[in-house]
Coordinates of C-alpha atoms and ligand atoms in Angstrom, one line a residue:
Chain A
M1 CA 38.1 44.5 158.7
T2 CA 37.6 41.3 156.8
N3 CA 35.7 43.1 154.1
V4 CA 38.7 45.1 153.1
A5 CA 41.0 42.1 153.3
E6 CA 38.7 40.1 151.1
A7 CA 38.2 42.9 148.6
A8 CA 42.0 43.0 148.3
R9 CA 42.4 39.3 148.0
T10 CA 39.7 38.6 145.5
P11 CA 41.1 40.6 142.5
R12 CA 44.6 39.3 143.3
A13 CA 43.3 35.7 143.4
A14 CA 41.5 36.3 140.2
A15 CA 44.6 37.7 138.6
R16 CA 46.5 34.6 139.8
Q17 CA 43.8 32.4 138.3
V18 CA 44.1 34.2 135.0
E19 CA 47.9 33.9 135.1
Q20 CA 47.6 30.2 135.9
R21 CA 45.2 29.7 133.0
R22 CA 47.6 31.5 130.7
T23 CA 50.7 29.5 131.8
L24 CA 48.8 26.3 131.7
S25 CA 47.6 26.9 128.2
R26 CA 51.0 28.0 127.1
S27 CA 52.7 24.8 128.2
T28 CA 49.8 22.7 126.8
L29 CA 50.2 24.5 123.5
R30 CA 53.9 23.8 123.5
T31 CA 53.3 20.1 124.2
I32 CA 50.8 20.0 121.3
S33 CA 53.3 21.6 119.0
I34 CA 55.9 18.9 119.8
L35 CA 53.4 16.1 119.7
S36 CA 51.6 16.8 116.5
P37 CA 54.6 16.3 114.1
L38 CA 55.5 13.2 116.1
V39 CA 52.0 11.8 115.7
V40 CA 52.2 12.5 111.9
L41 CA 55.5 10.7 111.8
V42 CA 54.3 7.7 113.8
A43 CA 51.1 7.5 111.7
W44 CA 53.1 7.7 108.5
E45 CA 55.4 4.9 109.7
A46 CA 52.5 2.7 110.7
F47 CA 50.4 3.3 107.6
S48 CA 53.4 2.9 105.3
R49 CA 54.4 -0.4 107.0
A50 CA 50.8 -1.6 106.9
G51 CA 50.5 -0.8 103.3
V52 CA 47.8 1.8 103.7
L53 CA 50.2 4.3 102.2
D54 CA 51.9 3.3 99.0
E55 CA 55.4 2.6 100.2
R56 CA 56.9 3.6 96.8
F57 CA 55.7 7.2 97.3
F58 CA 55.7 7.4 101.1
P59 CA 58.6 5.3 102.4
A60 CA 58.5 4.9 106.1
P61 CA 60.3 7.6 108.0
T62 CA 62.7 5.1 109.5
L63 CA 63.7 4.1 106.0
I64 CA 64.3 7.7 105.1
F65 CA 66.5 8.2 108.1
Q66 CA 68.3 5.1 107.2
A67 CA 68.9 6.4 103.7
L68 CA 70.2 9.6 105.1
W69 CA 72.5 7.6 107.3
V70 CA 73.8 5.7 104.3
E71 CA 74.5 9.0 102.5
A72 CA 76.2 10.4 105.5
S73 CA 78.4 7.4 106.3
S74 CA 79.5 6.9 102.7
G75 CA 80.7 10.5 102.5
E76 CA 78.3 11.3 99.7
L77 CA 76.3 13.7 101.8
W78 CA 79.4 15.6 102.8
T79 CA 80.5 15.9 99.1
Q80 CA 77.2 17.2 98.1
T81 CA 77.0 19.6 101.1
Q82 CA 80.4 21.1 100.1
H83 CA 79.1 21.9 96.6
S84 CA 75.8 23.3 97.8
L85 CA 77.0 25.2 100.8
T86 CA 79.7 27.0 98.8
R87 CA 77.1 28.0 96.3
L88 CA 74.7 29.2 98.9
I89 CA 77.3 31.2 100.8
V90 CA 78.9 32.8 97.8
G91 CA 75.5 33.5 96.3
F92 CA 74.2 35.0 99.5
V93 CA 77.2 37.3 99.9
I94 CA 77.2 38.6 96.3
G95 CA 73.5 39.1 96.5
A96 CA 73.2 40.7 100.0
V97 CA 76.2 43.1 99.9
P98 CA 75.1 45.1 96.9
A99 CA 71.5 44.9 98.0
V100 CA 72.4 46.6 101.3
V101 CA 74.5 49.2 99.6
I102 CA 71.9 50.0 97.0
G103 CA 69.1 49.9 99.5
V104 CA 70.9 52.4 101.7
A105 CA 71.7 54.6 98.8
M106 CA 68.1 54.6 97.7
G107 CA 67.0 55.5 101.2
L108 CA 69.4 58.3 101.6
N109 CA 69.4 59.8 98.1
R110 CA 66.2 60.7 96.2
V111 CA 68.0 60.8 92.9
V112 CA 69.2 57.2 93.3
N113 CA 65.8 56.2 94.5
A114 CA 64.1 57.8 91.5
A115 CA 66.5 56.0 89.2
V116 CA 66.7 52.5 90.7
R117 CA 63.2 52.1 92.1
P118 CA 61.3 51.6 88.8
I119 CA 63.9 49.0 87.7
I120 CA 63.5 47.0 90.9
S121 CA 59.7 47.3 90.8
A122 CA 59.6 46.0 87.2
L123 CA 61.9 43.1 87.9
Y124 CA 60.5 42.1 91.3
P125 CA 57.3 40.4 90.1
V126 CA 59.0 38.3 87.5
P127 CA 59.1 34.7 88.9
K128 CA 62.7 34.2 89.7
S129 CA 62.7 30.5 88.7
A130 CA 61.6 31.5 85.2
V131 CA 64.8 33.4 84.5
L132 CA 67.1 30.5 84.9
P133 CA 67.3 29.8 81.2
L134 CA 68.2 33.4 80.7
F135 CA 71.0 33.1 83.2
L136 CA 72.3 29.9 81.5
L137 CA 72.2 31.8 78.3
F138 CA 74.2 34.7 79.7
F139 CA 76.6 33.0 81.9
G140 CA 76.8 29.4 80.5
L141 CA 76.8 26.2 82.4
G142 CA 79.4 27.2 85.0
E143 CA 79.5 27.3 88.7
D144 CA 79.2 31.1 88.7
T145 CA 75.8 30.9 87.0
I146 CA 74.4 29.3 90.1
W147 CA 76.0 31.9 92.3
Y148 CA 74.4 34.7 90.3
F149 CA 71.1 32.9 90.3
V150 CA 71.1 32.5 94.1
A151 CA 72.4 36.1 94.5
M152 CA 69.4 37.3 92.5
G153 CA 67.0 35.6 94.9
V154 CA 68.8 37.1 97.9
F155 CA 69.0 40.5 96.4
F156 CA 65.4 41.5 96.1
P157 CA 64.1 41.0 99.6
V158 CA 67.3 42.5 101.0
V159 CA 67.3 45.6 98.9
I160 CA 63.6 46.3 99.4
N161 CA 63.7 45.9 103.2
T162 CA 66.9 47.9 103.5
Y163 CA 65.4 50.7 101.6
T164 CA 62.3 50.7 103.7
G165 CA 64.4 50.6 106.8
V166 CA 66.5 53.6 105.9
A167 CA 63.5 55.6 104.5
N168 CA 61.6 55.1 107.8
V169 CA 64.4 56.3 110.1
S170 CA 62.8 59.3 111.9
A171 CA 63.9 62.7 110.5
I172 CA 64.7 63.9 113.9
F173 CA 67.8 61.6 114.1
Y174 CA 69.2 63.1 111.0
D175 CA 68.6 66.6 112.5
V176 CA 70.5 65.5 115.6
A177 CA 73.4 64.2 113.6
E178 CA 73.6 67.3 111.5
N179 CA 73.3 69.5 114.6
F180 CA 76.2 67.7 116.2
G181 CA 78.3 68.2 113.1
A182 CA 78.3 64.7 111.6
K183 CA 79.5 64.4 108.1
R184 CA 78.0 62.2 105.4
L185 CA 79.8 59.0 106.2
T186 CA 79.3 59.5 110.0
V187 CA 75.6 60.1 109.4
F188 CA 75.5 56.8 107.4
R189 CA 77.4 54.9 110.1
T190 CA 75.6 56.3 113.2
V191 CA 72.1 56.9 111.9
A192 CA 71.1 55.4 108.6
L193 CA 72.7 52.0 109.1
P194 CA 71.7 51.2 112.8
G195 CA 68.3 52.8 112.2
A196 CA 67.6 50.5 109.3
M197 CA 69.3 47.4 110.9
P198 CA 66.1 45.7 112.1
N199 CA 64.7 45.9 108.6
V200 CA 68.0 44.8 107.0
I201 CA 67.9 41.7 109.2
T202 CA 64.3 40.9 108.2
G203 CA 65.5 41.2 104.6
L204 CA 68.4 38.9 105.2
E205 CA 66.1 36.3 106.8
L206 CA 63.8 36.4 103.8
G207 CA 66.8 36.5 101.4
A208 CA 68.3 33.4 103.0
G209 CA 65.1 31.5 102.5
M210 CA 64.9 32.7 98.9
G211 CA 68.5 31.8 98.3
L212 CA 67.8 28.2 99.3
I213 CA 64.9 28.0 96.9
M214 CA 67.1 29.4 94.1
L215 CA 69.8 26.9 94.9
A216 CA 67.5 24.0 94.7
I217 CA 66.1 25.1 91.3
A218 CA 69.5 25.8 89.9
E219 CA 70.9 22.5 91.0
M220 CA 68.0 20.6 89.7
M221 CA 68.0 22.3 86.3
G222 CA 71.4 23.9 86.0
G223 CA 73.3 20.8 84.8
Q224 CA 76.1 20.8 87.4
G225 CA 75.4 17.1 88.3
N226 CA 76.0 17.6 92.0
G227 CA 74.6 19.3 95.1
W228 CA 71.5 18.7 97.3
G229 CA 69.1 19.9 94.6
F230 CA 70.7 17.6 92.0
M231 CA 70.4 14.6 94.5
V232 CA 66.7 15.2 94.9
W233 CA 66.2 15.3 91.2
N234 CA 68.5 12.4 90.5
S235 CA 66.9 10.2 93.2
F236 CA 63.5 11.0 91.6
Q237 CA 64.7 9.9 88.2
L238 CA 66.4 6.7 89.5
F239 CA 63.3 6.2 91.7
T240 CA 65.3 5.8 94.9
I241 CA 62.6 7.7 96.7
E242 CA 64.1 7.2 100.2
S243 CA 67.2 9.2 99.2
M244 CA 65.0 11.8 97.6
Y245 CA 63.3 12.2 100.9
A246 CA 66.6 12.2 102.6
Y247 CA 67.8 15.2 100.6
L248 CA 64.5 17.0 101.1
L249 CA 65.1 16.5 104.8
V250 CA 68.6 18.1 104.3
F251 CA 67.0 21.1 102.7
A252 CA 64.5 21.4 105.6
L253 CA 67.3 21.2 108.2
V254 CA 69.5 23.7 106.3
G255 CA 66.6 26.1 106.0
L256 CA 66.0 25.8 109.7
L257 CA 69.7 26.3 110.5
L258 CA 69.9 29.4 108.2
A259 CA 66.9 31.0 110.0
L260 CA 68.6 30.3 113.4
I261 CA 71.9 31.7 112.3
V262 CA 70.5 34.8 110.8
G263 CA 68.2 35.3 113.8
F264 CA 71.2 34.9 116.1
V265 CA 73.4 37.3 114.2
G266 CA 70.5 39.7 113.9
R267 CA 70.0 39.8 117.7
K268 CA 73.8 40.4 118.1
L269 CA 73.6 43.3 115.6
T270 CA 70.6 44.9 117.3
P271 CA 71.2 44.7 121.1
W272 CA 69.1 47.8 121.6
I273 CA 65.8 46.1 120.7
S274 CA 63.9 44.8 123.6
R275 CA 62.8 41.2 123.4
H276 CA 60.5 39.8 126.0
Chain B
M1 CA 54.8 96.7 134.4
S2 CA 58.1 98.3 135.1
N3 CA 60.2 95.3 133.9
T4 CA 58.4 95.1 130.6
T5 CA 60.2 96.8 127.7
A6 CA 59.0 97.5 124.2
P7 CA 60.6 95.1 121.7
A8 CA 62.3 97.9 119.7
S9 CA 64.2 99.3 122.6
A10 CA 65.1 95.9 123.9
A11 CA 67.1 95.2 120.7
T12 CA 69.0 98.4 121.1
T13 CA 69.6 98.5 124.8
T14 CA 70.9 95.0 125.0
A15 CA 73.1 95.6 122.0
T16 CA 75.4 97.7 124.1
T17 CA 76.1 94.8 126.4
D18 CA 78.2 92.5 124.2
P19 CA 75.6 90.4 122.3
K20 CA 76.4 86.8 121.6
I21 CA 73.6 86.4 119.1
R22 CA 72.5 89.3 116.8
I23 CA 69.4 88.7 114.7
R24 CA 68.2 91.3 112.2
G25 CA 65.1 91.3 110.0
L26 CA 64.7 87.6 110.2
S27 CA 61.8 86.1 108.3
K28 CA 60.8 82.6 107.3
H29 CA 58.2 81.6 104.7
F30 CA 57.1 78.1 104.0
S31 CA 55.4 77.2 100.8
V32 CA 52.7 74.7 101.6
P33 CA 50.7 72.4 99.3
G34 CA 48.1 74.3 97.4
G35 CA 50.5 77.1 96.4
H36 CA 50.1 79.0 99.7
V37 CA 52.9 80.6 101.6
V38 CA 52.9 80.5 105.4
T39 CA 54.9 83.2 107.1
A40 CA 56.2 81.6 110.2
L41 CA 58.4 84.5 111.3
D42 CA 58.2 88.1 110.2
S43 CA 61.1 90.6 110.3
F44 CA 62.3 89.5 113.6
D45 CA 65.0 91.4 115.6
L46 CA 66.8 90.0 118.7
D47 CA 70.0 90.4 120.6
V48 CA 71.0 87.8 123.2
P49 CA 73.9 88.9 125.4
Q50 CA 76.7 86.6 126.2
G51 CA 75.8 84.3 129.1
Q52 CA 72.1 85.1 129.1
F53 CA 69.4 82.6 129.7
L54 CA 66.7 83.7 127.3
T55 CA 63.3 82.0 127.2
I56 CA 60.8 82.3 124.5
V57 CA 57.1 81.8 125.2
G58 CA 54.4 82.1 122.6
P59 CA 51.2 80.4 121.4
S60 CA 51.7 77.1 119.6
G61 CA 52.4 77.6 115.9
C62 CA 53.9 81.0 116.3
G63 CA 57.3 79.9 114.9
K64 CA 59.3 79.1 118.0
T65 CA 60.6 75.8 116.7
T66 CA 61.3 77.3 113.3
F67 CA 63.3 80.1 114.9
L68 CA 65.4 77.7 117.0
R69 CA 66.0 75.5 113.9
M70 CA 67.3 78.5 112.1
L71 CA 69.6 79.3 115.0
A72 CA 70.8 75.7 114.9
G73 CA 71.5 75.9 111.2
L74 CA 69.0 73.2 110.4
E75 CA 66.8 75.6 108.4
S76 CA 67.9 78.6 106.4
P77 CA 66.3 82.1 106.8
S78 CA 64.1 83.4 104.0
E79 CA 65.3 87.0 104.8
G80 CA 67.5 88.6 107.3
S81 CA 70.6 87.5 109.2
I82 CA 71.6 85.5 112.2
E83 CA 75.0 86.4 113.5
V84 CA 76.8 84.6 116.3
V85 CA 79.5 86.9 117.7
G86 CA 82.9 85.8 118.9
G87 CA 85.3 83.1 118.0
T88 CA 84.5 79.5 118.8
D89 CA 88.1 78.3 119.4
G90 CA 87.2 74.9 118.0
R91 CA 84.1 74.5 120.1
P92 CA 80.8 73.9 118.3
E93 CA 78.6 77.0 117.9
N94 CA 75.5 75.4 119.3
A95 CA 73.9 72.2 120.5
M96 CA 70.2 71.5 120.5
V97 CA 68.0 69.7 122.9
F98 CA 65.1 68.7 120.6
Q99 CA 61.4 68.7 121.2
G100 CA 60.3 65.2 121.9
D101 CA 62.4 62.0 121.9
S102 CA 65.6 62.5 120.1
I103 CA 68.2 60.3 121.7
F104 CA 69.4 57.4 119.4
P105 CA 67.6 54.2 120.4
W106 CA 70.5 52.1 119.1
M107 CA 73.1 53.7 121.3
S108 CA 73.7 53.2 125.0
V109 CA 73.2 56.2 127.3
W110 CA 77.0 56.7 127.3
D111 CA 77.3 56.6 123.5
N112 CA 74.4 59.0 123.2
A113 CA 75.9 61.5 125.6
A114 CA 79.3 61.2 123.9
Y115 CA 77.9 61.6 120.4
G116 CA 79.0 65.2 119.7
L117 CA 82.5 64.6 121.1
T118 CA 83.0 61.4 119.2
V119 CA 81.8 63.0 116.0
R120 CA 84.3 65.8 116.5
G121 CA 87.1 63.3 117.2
V122 CA 87.9 64.6 120.7
P123 CA 90.6 62.4 122.4
K124 CA 89.2 59.4 124.3
A125 CA 90.4 60.5 127.7
Q126 CA 88.7 63.8 127.4
V127 CA 85.5 62.2 126.2
K128 CA 85.6 59.9 129.2
E129 CA 86.0 62.8 131.6
T130 CA 83.4 65.1 130.1
V131 CA 80.8 62.4 129.5
G132 CA 81.4 61.0 133.0
H133 CA 80.9 64.4 134.5
Y134 CA 77.6 65.2 132.8
L135 CA 76.2 61.7 133.4
E136 CA 77.0 62.2 137.0
A137 CA 75.4 65.7 137.0
T138 CA 72.2 64.2 135.4
G139 CA 72.1 61.2 137.7
L140 CA 72.7 58.8 134.9
T141 CA 76.0 57.2 135.9
K142 CA 74.4 53.9 136.9
F143 CA 72.6 53.8 133.6
A144 CA 75.6 54.4 131.3
D145 CA 75.3 51.0 129.6
A146 CA 71.5 51.0 129.4
F147 CA 69.6 51.5 126.1
P148 CA 67.0 54.2 125.8
H149 CA 64.1 51.7 125.8
Q150 CA 65.0 50.7 129.3
L151 CA 64.7 54.3 130.6
S152 CA 61.7 56.5 131.6
G153 CA 60.8 59.6 129.7
G154 CA 62.5 61.8 132.2
M155 CA 65.7 59.9 132.1
R156 CA 65.7 60.0 128.3
Q157 CA 65.4 63.7 128.4
R158 CA 68.3 63.9 130.9
V159 CA 70.4 62.0 128.3
S160 CA 69.5 64.6 125.7
I161 CA 70.5 67.4 128.1
A162 CA 73.8 65.6 128.9
R163 CA 74.5 65.1 125.2
A164 CA 74.1 68.8 124.5
F165 CA 76.1 70.0 127.5
A166 CA 78.9 67.5 127.0
N167 CA 79.4 68.8 123.5
D168 CA 80.4 72.1 125.2
P169 CA 78.8 74.5 122.6
E170 CA 78.9 78.3 122.7
I171 CA 75.1 78.4 122.7
L172 CA 72.6 75.9 124.0
L173 CA 69.2 75.7 122.2
M174 CA 66.4 73.9 124.0
D175 CA 63.0 73.3 122.4
E176 CA 60.4 72.5 125.1
P177 CA 62.7 69.9 126.6
F178 CA 60.4 69.2 129.6
S179 CA 57.0 69.5 128.0
A180 CA 56.3 65.8 127.9
L181 CA 57.2 65.2 131.5
D182 CA 54.9 65.1 134.5
E183 CA 55.0 68.0 137.0
Q184 CA 57.4 66.4 139.5
N185 CA 59.9 65.3 137.0
K186 CA 59.6 68.7 135.4
T187 CA 60.5 70.4 138.6
L188 CA 63.4 68.0 139.3
L189 CA 64.8 68.5 135.8
Q190 CA 64.5 72.3 136.0
A191 CA 66.5 72.3 139.2
E192 CA 69.1 70.0 137.6
L193 CA 69.3 72.2 134.5
L194 CA 69.9 75.3 136.6
R195 CA 72.6 73.6 138.6
I196 CA 74.5 72.4 135.5
W197 CA 74.0 75.7 133.7
D198 CA 75.4 77.6 136.7
E199 CA 78.7 75.7 136.2
T200 CA 79.3 77.3 132.8
R201 CA 76.7 80.1 132.3
K202 CA 76.5 79.5 128.6
T203 CA 74.2 81.5 126.4
V204 CA 70.9 79.7 126.3
V205 CA 67.8 80.1 124.1
F206 CA 65.1 78.1 125.7
I207 CA 61.5 77.5 124.4
T208 CA 58.6 76.6 126.6
H209 CA 54.9 76.9 126.7
S210 CA 55.0 77.0 130.5
V211 CA 55.1 80.5 131.9
D212 CA 56.2 79.2 135.3
E213 CA 59.1 77.4 133.7
A214 CA 60.1 80.5 131.9
V215 CA 60.1 82.6 135.0
T216 CA 61.9 79.9 137.0
L217 CA 64.8 79.5 134.6
S218 CA 65.4 82.7 132.7
D219 CA 67.2 86.0 132.9
R220 CA 64.9 87.4 130.2
I221 CA 61.7 86.3 128.6
M222 CA 60.5 87.1 125.2
V223 CA 56.8 86.8 124.5
M224 CA 56.1 86.1 120.8
S225 CA 53.0 87.2 118.9
A226 CA 50.7 84.7 117.2
Q227 CA 51.6 83.8 113.6
P228 CA 53.4 85.4 112.0
G229 CA 55.8 85.3 114.9
R230 CA 57.3 88.6 116.1
A231 CA 58.8 89.8 119.4
K232 CA 55.9 91.2 121.3
A233 CA 57.4 92.0 124.7
F234 CA 60.5 91.4 126.8
I235 CA 60.4 90.8 130.5
D236 CA 63.4 90.8 132.7
V237 CA 63.5 88.3 135.5
P238 CA 65.5 89.9 138.4
F239 CA 65.9 86.9 140.7
E240 CA 69.4 86.2 141.9
R241 CA 71.4 83.2 140.9
P242 CA 72.0 80.5 141.9
R243 CA 68.2 80.0 142.2
D244 CA 66.2 77.5 144.2
V245 CA 63.4 76.3 142.1
L246 CA 60.9 75.9 145.0
Q247 CA 61.8 78.9 147.1
L248 CA 61.6 81.1 144.0
R249 CA 57.9 80.5 143.7
H250 CA 57.3 81.9 147.2
Q251 CA 58.6 85.3 146.3
P252 CA 56.0 88.0 145.8
E253 CA 57.6 89.2 142.6
Y254 CA 57.3 85.7 141.1
G255 CA 53.5 86.0 140.9
E256 CA 53.8 89.5 139.5
I257 CA 56.0 88.4 136.7
V258 CA 53.9 85.4 135.9
Y259 CA 50.8 87.6 135.8
D260 CA 52.7 90.1 133.6
I261 CA 53.6 87.5 131.1
W262 CA 50.2 85.9 131.1
S263 CA 48.5 89.2 130.3
Q264 CA 50.9 89.7 127.3
L265 CA 50.4 86.1 126.2
K266 CA 46.6 85.8 126.6
E267 CA 45.7 88.0 123.6
E268 CA 48.1 86.1 121.4
V269 CA 46.9 82.7 122.4
E270 CA 43.3 83.8 121.6
K271 CA 44.5 85.1 118.3
A272 CA 46.2 81.8 117.5
K273 CA 43.1 79.9 118.4
Q274 CA 41.0 82.1 116.0
Q275 CA 43.6 81.4 113.3
A276 CA 43.3 77.7 113.9
D277 CA 39.5 77.8 113.8
A278 CA 39.6 79.8 110.6
R279 CA 41.8 77.2 109.0
V280 CA 39.2 74.5 109.7
A281 CA 36.2 76.4 108.4
P282 CA 37.0 76.6 104.7
K283 CA 37.2 72.9 104.5
R284 CA 33.6 72.6 105.4
H285 CA 32.7 75.1 102.7
G286 CA 34.6 73.0 100.2
L287 CA 32.5 70.0 101.1
F288 CA 29.2 71.8 100.4
R289 CA 30.4 73.3 97.2
R290 CA 30.6 70.0 95.6
Ligands
LIG301 N1 58.6 72.5 107.2 C1 57.4 73.2 107.2 N2 56.7 73.3 106.1 C2 55.5 74.1 106.2 N3 55.1 74.8 107.2 C3 55.9 74.7 108.4 C4 57.0 73.9 108.4 N4 57.6 74.0 109.7 C5 56.7 74.9 110.4 N5 55.7 75.2 109.6 C6 54.6 76.2 110.0 O1 55.2 77.3 110.5 C7 54.5 77.7 111.7 C8 55.3 77.7 112.9 O2 55.7 76.4 113.3 P1 56.6 76.1 114.5 O3 57.8 76.8 114.4 O4 56.7 74.6 114.6 O5 55.7 76.6 115.7 P2 55.9 76.4 117.3 O6 57.1 75.7 117.6 O7 55.9 77.8 117.8 O8 54.7 75.7 117.8 C9 53.3 76.8 111.8 O9 52.2 77.3 111.2 C10 53.7 75.6 111.0 O10 52.6 74.9 110.5
LIG302 MG1 57.5 73.8 118.6

């Protein structure tokens, strides 16, 4: 029965072809994704060296890496990193922890929600960078001003996403918890928190990114005279453009690293979510 | 039919045989948007004897879930009383198997099944023994560490059943636990449920829209009227226990009882359908009035 055999083979072969096309295009796409930034870098290097690009504004990438190496080997980079990283971590914690607590409280309690929600809605659209002078006014030129400023940037995305997460936990799970005799704190621990966790993590991801932005602004304008943001600003003023680019590169790497860390921790905290 | 009894007498005759649940004049009204009041249940009397497997059938929307939620304490009665007789010696009064997916997606099969016991602070060794037993009984031992998203619908429902049994309640409440399953899985789970239930013979209130399922599982079946829900008829199911789910269906009496229930139910289902149609109609009028 060749007919039957062929009928069976044809769709399978077709499926294989489709599969092949898909895998082929996937690996091609990945190659393109790796090559395209490299092409930009090489072109940048070439054009900068050839004088097509103004070397004062677009120093060749090799010069930027060299500047970064100088910063690193002199210990300067490490000093600045200590300042900035401390601010980022302290700011992140004092922003994220209350945000999770308040977000959960809003999601669980309608009174809290009614009270807090309008305040958050009113403050949220204000450009965060615009309130730095206010923070300087309130808290002075101290280290803590930068913490609070970073914390504010972290707070909003975390509180909003946490609230959304808790509010969207299906009512049936609360019924189950109640039926099985869970008290308030147990309901919180076994239903509200894990149910909202995927959204909390999204909030933390966005919050980490926002925190980095706030850090850069505060260090450029907050008058501390150190940190990655200050180095960017200072290099601009001294017109040592290579080192300005070097610290911009540091910001990019830190941003990437933050996203990776939060993503990793997020996956550890939500092992029940299928990822394919 | 000889095994059909009028609702009024059912409440009184069974009352003599040590009721576990005694319900008198139970009503539930919901206020719905637009200022209307829906009467889900209307002066409802019921006695459930200790150890009875009672099943409730009725047209959809007649108040079965509402009734069970009141039994579970998740909803409070508008009028009337629900009394659960006898001490609980520290055991929970009831455990519910909910309609639809209700196991926690963020807990492993084991943690889901152990939920009630952990919440109650039962000693670890005892939790291990009990949960182990019910996972074994529901064929889930191999999947103890799996998360719900890795399981089929039938397996998730097994977890829900294991969770309720493991909590060792006085009364088991089950709201259409098998309605989302295919026919084969349904039959398998019915047999499993009967086997587990036979170990303890707990008082069960079970809801289903499947007449076959009701006859297969129960000692007694209550047919409910269309909204507002009332007890319309009680049918005793005389088959001996332990039962074999498949053999049961071959017995001549099985068909008789199924027919009996259907003839009680048919009228109510039609009534419920008319009610539903009537609810759609005014909307159309509203559109034309404008
Ligand atoms: N929370 C509620 N608010 C308003 N109406 C409700 C509520 N719960 C149930 N009802 C109404 O009560 C009636 C009975 O519902 P339900 O108990 O779910 O029926 P069943 O489980 O028999 O299908 C329905 O008309 C339903 O719309
Ligand atoms: Mg229902």
